JSON list of C-alpha atoms in Angstrom, two decimals:
[
{"chain": "M", "resi": 1, "resn": "MET", "atom": "CA", "xyz": [0.00, 0.00, 0.00]},
{"chain": "M", "resi": 2, "resn": "GLY", "atom": "CA", "xyz": [1.30, 3.43, -0.93]},
{"chain": "M", "resi": 3, "resn": "LYS", "atom": "CA", "xyz": [2.38, 6.24, 1.36]},
{"chain": "M", "resi": 4, "resn": "LEU", "atom": "CA", "xyz": [4.17, 9.60, 1.13]},
{"chain": "M", "resi": 5, "resn": "THR", "atom": "CA", "xyz": [7.27, 10.56, 3.09]},
{"chain": "M", "resi": 6, "resn": "THR", "atom": "CA", "xyz": [9.91, 13.29, 2.99]},
{"chain": "M", "resi": 7, "resn": "HIS", "atom": "CA", "xyz": [13.09, 14.41, 4.68]},
{"chain": "M", "resi": 8, "resn": "VAL", "atom": "CA", "xyz": [15.27, 17.52, 4.51]},
{"chain": "M", "resi": 9, "resn": "LEU", "atom": "CA", "xyz": [19.07, 17.64, 4.49]},
{"chain": "M", "resi": 10, "resn": "ASP", "atom": "CA", "xyz": [20.94, 20.91, 5.08]},
{"chain": "M", "resi": 11, "resn": "THR", "atom": "CA", "xyz": [23.81, 20.66, 2.59]},
{"chain": "M", "resi": 12, "resn": "ALA", "atom": "CA", "xyz": [25.41, 23.89, 3.87]},
{"chain": "M", "resi": 13, "resn": "ARG", "atom": "CA", "xyz": [25.85, 22.38, 7.33]},
{"chain": "M", "resi": 14, "resn": "GLY", "atom": "CA", "xyz": [26.17, 18.75, 6.24]},
{"chain": "M", "resi": 15, "resn": "LYS", "atom": "CA", "xyz": [23.44, 17.45, 8.52]},
{"chain": "M", "resi": 16, "resn": "PRO", "atom": "CA", "xyz": [19.70, 16.77, 8.75]},
{"chain": "M", "resi": 17, "resn": "ALA", "atom": "CA", "xyz": [17.54, 19.90, 8.84]},
{"chain": "M", "resi": 18, "resn": "ASN", "atom": "CA", "xyz": [15.65, 19.90, 12.15]},
{"chain": "M", "resi": 19, "resn": "GLY", "atom": "CA", "xyz": [12.71, 22.29, 12.47]},
{"chain": "M", "resi": 20, "resn": "VAL", "atom": "CA", "xyz": [11.67, 22.83, 8.85]},
{"chain": "M", "resi": 21, "resn": "LYS", "atom": "CA", "xyz": [7.95, 23.47, 8.44]},
{"chain": "M", "resi": 22, "resn": "VAL", "atom": "CA", "xyz": [6.53, 21.21, 5.72]},
{"chain": "M", "resi": 23, "resn": "SER", "atom": "CA", "xyz": [3.04, 21.68, 4.26]},
{"chain": "M", "resi": 24, "resn": "LEU", "atom": "CA", "xyz": [1.34, 19.22, 1.93]},
{"chain": "M", "resi": 25, "resn": "TYR", "atom": "CA", "xyz": [-1.48, 20.02, -0.51]},
{"chain": "M", "resi": 26, "resn": "ARG", "atom": "CA", "xyz": [-3.47, 18.01, -3.00]},
{"chain": "M", "resi": 27, "resn": "ILE", "atom": "CA", "xyz": [-4.00, 19.77, -6.35]},
{"chain": "M", "resi": 28, "resn": "ASP", "atom": "CA", "xyz": [-7.11, 19.43, -8.50]},
{"chain": "M", "resi": 29, "resn": "GLU", "atom": "CA", "xyz": [-9.11, 21.56, -10.95]},
{"chain": "M", "resi": 30, "resn": "GLU", "atom": "CA", "xyz": [-10.44, 23.62, -8.02]},
{"chain": "M", "resi": 31, "resn": "GLY", "atom": "CA", "xyz": [-6.98, 24.47, -6.69]},
{"chain": "M", "resi": 32, "resn": "LEU", "atom": "CA", "xyz": [-4.94, 23.55, -3.61]},
{"chain": "M", "resi": 33, "resn": "HIS", "atom": "CA", "xyz": [-6.39, 21.54, -0.73]},
{"chain": "M", "resi": 34, "resn": "PRO", "atom": "CA", "xyz": [-4.34, 21.40, 2.50]},
{"chain": "M", "resi": 35, "resn": "LEU", "atom": "CA", "xyz": [-3.69, 17.87, 3.76]},
{"chain": "M", "resi": 36, "resn": "ALA", "atom": "CA", "xyz": [-0.97, 18.16, 6.40]},
{"chain": "M", "resi": 37, "resn": "THR", "atom": "CA", "xyz": [1.48, 20.51, 8.08]},
{"chain": "M", "resi": 38, "resn": "THR", "atom": "CA", "xyz": [4.34, 19.27, 10.21]},
{"chain": "M", "resi": 39, "resn": "ILE", "atom": "CA", "xyz": [7.90, 20.07, 11.35]},
{"chain": "M", "resi": 40, "resn": "THR", "atom": "CA", "xyz": [10.99, 17.96, 10.66]},
{"chain": "M", "resi": 41, "resn": "ASN", "atom": "CA", "xyz": [12.62, 16.21, 13.60]},
{"chain": "M", "resi": 42, "resn": "ASN", "atom": "CA", "xyz": [16.30, 15.78, 14.60]},
{"chain": "M", "resi": 43, "resn": "ASP", "atom": "CA", "xyz": [16.79, 13.35, 11.72]},
{"chain": "M", "resi": 44, "resn": "GLY", "atom": "CA", "xyz": [15.33, 15.86, 9.21]},
{"chain": "M", "resi": 45, "resn": "ARG", "atom": "CA", "xyz": [12.30, 13.61, 8.78]},
{"chain": "M", "resi": 46, "resn": "THR", "atom": "CA", "xyz": [8.68, 13.93, 9.78]},
{"chain": "M", "resi": 47, "resn": "ASP", "atom": "CA", "xyz": [7.61, 11.85, 12.78]},
{"chain": "M", "resi": 48, "resn": "SER", "atom": "CA", "xyz": [5.09, 9.99, 10.63]},
{"chain": "M", "resi": 49, "resn": "PRO", "atom": "CA", "xyz": [4.37, 9.73, 6.91]},
{"chain": "M", "resi": 50, "resn": "LEU", "atom": "CA", "xyz": [2.72, 12.79, 5.35]},
{"chain": "M", "resi": 51, "resn": "ILE", "atom": "CA", "xyz": [0.17, 10.35, 3.96]},
{"chain": "M", "resi": 52, "resn": "GLU", "atom": "CA", "xyz": [-0.09, 7.09, 5.87]},
{"chain": "M", "resi": 53, "resn": "GLU", "atom": "CA", "xyz": [0.20, 3.70, 4.22]},
{"chain": "M", "resi": 54, "resn": "GLY", "atom": "CA", "xyz": [-2.96, 2.81, 2.32]},
{"chain": "M", "resi": 55, "resn": "LEU", "atom": "CA", "xyz": [-4.33, 6.39, 2.20]},
{"chain": "M", "resi": 56, "resn": "LEU", "atom": "CA", "xyz": [-2.33, 7.69, -0.78]},
{"chain": "M", "resi": 57, "resn": "THR", "atom": "CA", "xyz": [-4.38, 8.36, -3.90]},
{"chain": "M", "resi": 58, "resn": "SER", "atom": "CA", "xyz": [-3.22, 9.00, -7.46]},
{"chain": "M", "resi": 59, "resn": "GLY", "atom": "CA", "xyz": [-3.07, 12.66, -8.47]},
{"chain": "M", "resi": 60, "resn": "GLN", "atom": "CA", "xyz": [-1.02, 15.83, -8.14]},
{"chain": "M", "resi": 61, "resn": "TYR", "atom": "CA", "xyz": [0.46, 17.08, -4.88]},
{"chain": "M", "resi": 62, "resn": "GLN", "atom": "CA", "xyz": [2.47, 20.05, -3.68]},
{"chain": "M", "resi": 63, "resn": "LEU", "atom": "CA", "xyz": [4.99, 20.18, -0.85]},
{"chain": "M", "resi": 64, "resn": "VAL", "atom": "CA", "xyz": [6.04, 23.55, 0.58]},
{"chain": "M", "resi": 65, "resn": "PHE", "atom": "CA", "xyz": [9.22, 23.73, 2.67]},
{"chain": "M", "resi": 66, "resn": "ALA", "atom": "CA", "xyz": [9.74, 26.89, 4.77]},
{"chain": "M", "resi": 67, "resn": "THR", "atom": "CA", "xyz": [13.50, 27.01, 4.34]},
{"chain": "M", "resi": 68, "resn": "ALA", "atom": "CA", "xyz": [14.28, 30.69, 5.02]},
{"chain": "M", "resi": 69, "resn": "SER", "atom": "CA", "xyz": [12.67, 30.41, 8.46]},
{"chain": "M", "resi": 70, "resn": "TYR", "atom": "CA", "xyz": [14.74, 27.30, 9.11]},
{"chain": "M", "resi": 71, "resn": "PHE", "atom": "CA", "xyz": [18.00, 29.03, 8.11]},
{"chain": "M", "resi": 72, "resn": "ARG", "atom": "CA", "xyz": [17.17, 32.07, 10.24]},
{"chain": "M", "resi": 73, "resn": "ASN", "atom": "CA", "xyz": [16.52, 29.78, 13.24]},
{"chain": "M", "resi": 74, "resn": "THR", "atom": "CA", "xyz": [19.93, 28.15, 12.74]},
{"chain": "M", "resi": 75, "resn": "ASN", "atom": "CA", "xyz": [21.65, 31.56, 12.58]},
{"chain": "M", "resi": 76, "resn": "THR", "atom": "CA", "xyz": [22.68, 30.97, 8.98]},
{"chain": "M", "resi": 77, "resn": "PRO", "atom": "CA", "xyz": [23.45, 34.35, 7.37]},
{"chain": "M", "resi": 78, "resn": "LEU", "atom": "CA", "xyz": [20.77, 35.34, 4.83]},
{"chain": "M", "resi": 79, "resn": "GLU", "atom": "CA", "xyz": [20.12, 38.45, 2.80]},
{"chain": "M", "resi": 80, "resn": "THR", "atom": "CA", "xyz": [17.28, 40.69, 4.01]},
{"chain": "M", "resi": 81, "resn": "LEU", "atom": "CA", "xyz": [15.29, 39.26, 1.12]},
{"chain": "M", "resi": 82, "resn": "PRO", "atom": "CA", "xyz": [16.47, 35.62, 1.01]},
{"chain": "M", "resi": 83, "resn": "PHE", "atom": "CA", "xyz": [17.15, 34.00, -2.33]},
{"chain": "M", "resi": 84, "resn": "LEU", "atom": "CA", "xyz": [15.03, 30.98, -1.32]},
{"chain": "M", "resi": 85, "resn": "ASP", "atom": "CA", "xyz": [12.15, 31.58, 1.06]},
{"chain": "M", "resi": 86, "resn": "GLU", "atom": "CA", "xyz": [9.72, 28.71, 0.56]},
{"chain": "M", "resi": 87, "resn": "ILE", "atom": "CA", "xyz": [10.56, 25.86, -1.76]},
{"chain": "M", "resi": 88, "resn": "VAL", "atom": "CA", "xyz": [7.59, 24.45, -3.65]},
{"chain": "M", "resi": 89, "resn": "ILE", "atom": "CA", "xyz": [7.75, 20.97, -5.16]},
{"chain": "M", "resi": 90, "resn": "ARG", "atom": "CA", "xyz": [4.83, 19.82, -7.31]},
{"chain": "M", "resi": 91, "resn": "PHE", "atom": "CA", "xyz": [4.76, 16.16, -8.23]},
{"chain": "M", "resi": 92, "resn": "GLY", "atom": "CA", "xyz": [2.43, 13.49, -9.51]},
{"chain": "M", "resi": 93, "resn": "VAL", "atom": "CA", "xyz": [1.49, 10.15, -8.02]},
{"chain": "M", "resi": 94, "resn": "SER", "atom": "CA", "xyz": [0.55, 7.74, -10.79]},
{"chain": "M", "resi": 95, "resn": "ASP", "atom": "CA", "xyz": [0.52, 4.50, -8.76]},
{"chain": "M", "resi": 96, "resn": "HIS", "atom": "CA", "xyz": [-1.07, 4.97, -5.34]},
{"chain": "M", "resi": 97, "resn": "ASN", "atom": "CA", "xyz": [0.16, 1.53, -4.27]},
{"chain": "M", "resi": 98, "resn": "GLN", "atom": "CA", "xyz": [3.81, 2.63, -4.25]},
{"chain": "M", "resi": 99, "resn": "HIS", "atom": "CA", "xyz": [5.85, 4.46, -1.63]},
{"chain": "M", "resi": 100, "resn": "TYR", "atom": "CA", "xyz": [6.64, 8.00, -2.78]},
{"chain": "M", "resi": 101, "resn": "HIS", "atom": "CA", "xyz": [9.56, 9.58, -0.93]},
{"chain": "M", "resi": 102, "resn": "VAL", "atom": "CA", "xyz": [10.36, 13.21, -1.82]},
{"chain": "M", "resi": 103, "resn": "PRO", "atom": "CA", "xyz": [13.58, 14.37, -0.14]},
{"chain": "M", "resi": 104, "resn": "LEU", "atom": "CA", "xyz": [14.89, 17.94, -0.21]},
{"chain": "M", "resi": 105, "resn": "LEU", "atom": "CA", "xyz": [18.60, 18.79, -0.14]},
{"chain": "M", "resi": 106, "resn": "VAL", "atom": "CA", "xyz": [18.90, 22.50, 0.58]},
{"chain": "M", "resi": 107, "resn": "SER", "atom": "CA", "xyz": [21.31, 25.37, 1.20]},
{"chain": "M", "resi": 108, "resn": "PRO", "atom": "CA", "xyz": [20.49, 29.11, 1.31]},
{"chain": "M", "resi": 109, "resn": "TYR", "atom": "CA", "xyz": [21.22, 29.40, -2.42]},
{"chain": "M", "resi": 110, "resn": "GLY", "atom": "CA", "xyz": [20.19, 26.12, -3.99]},
{"chain": "M", "resi": 111, "resn": "TYR", "atom": "CA", "xyz": [18.28, 22.88, -3.64]},
{"chain": "M", "resi": 112, "resn": "SER", "atom": "CA", "xyz": [17.65, 19.55, -5.30]},
{"chain": "M", "resi": 113, "resn": "THR", "atom": "CA", "xyz": [15.05, 16.84, -5.01]},
{"chain": "M", "resi": 114, "resn": "TYR", "atom": "CA", "xyz": [14.35, 13.45, -6.49]},
{"chain": "M", "resi": 115, "resn": "ARG", "atom": "CA", "xyz": [12.02, 10.51, -6.06]},
{"chain": "M", "resi": 116, "resn": "GLY", "atom": "CA", "xyz": [13.65, 8.47, -3.36]},
{"chain": "M", "resi": 117, "resn": "SER", "atom": "CA", "xyz": [12.84, 5.13, -1.80]}
]
């Protein structure tokens, strides 16, 4: 049964990003529908899946990571207007029976993501 998970790695500090606010939305023809909001733990992960096993449905989703707030809280120097404030990742789930893992590797000036396992 499918589920959705994420984690955040701070590539500037070389460690998991603890305390990043993560918001999840489902996208349809009517717009964005909030599903979950959580904060990453000491391992840079959420304490539970964003969508529990067996509750994932096929469709489009959006994750929003509040990275500028995280970097400010870790005393990482940022410009007054940070280059990256919130990072938005839109992705599709075609097979709701699979595990979708969407990690974020982030620094104040860049990020990458991929479909993990």
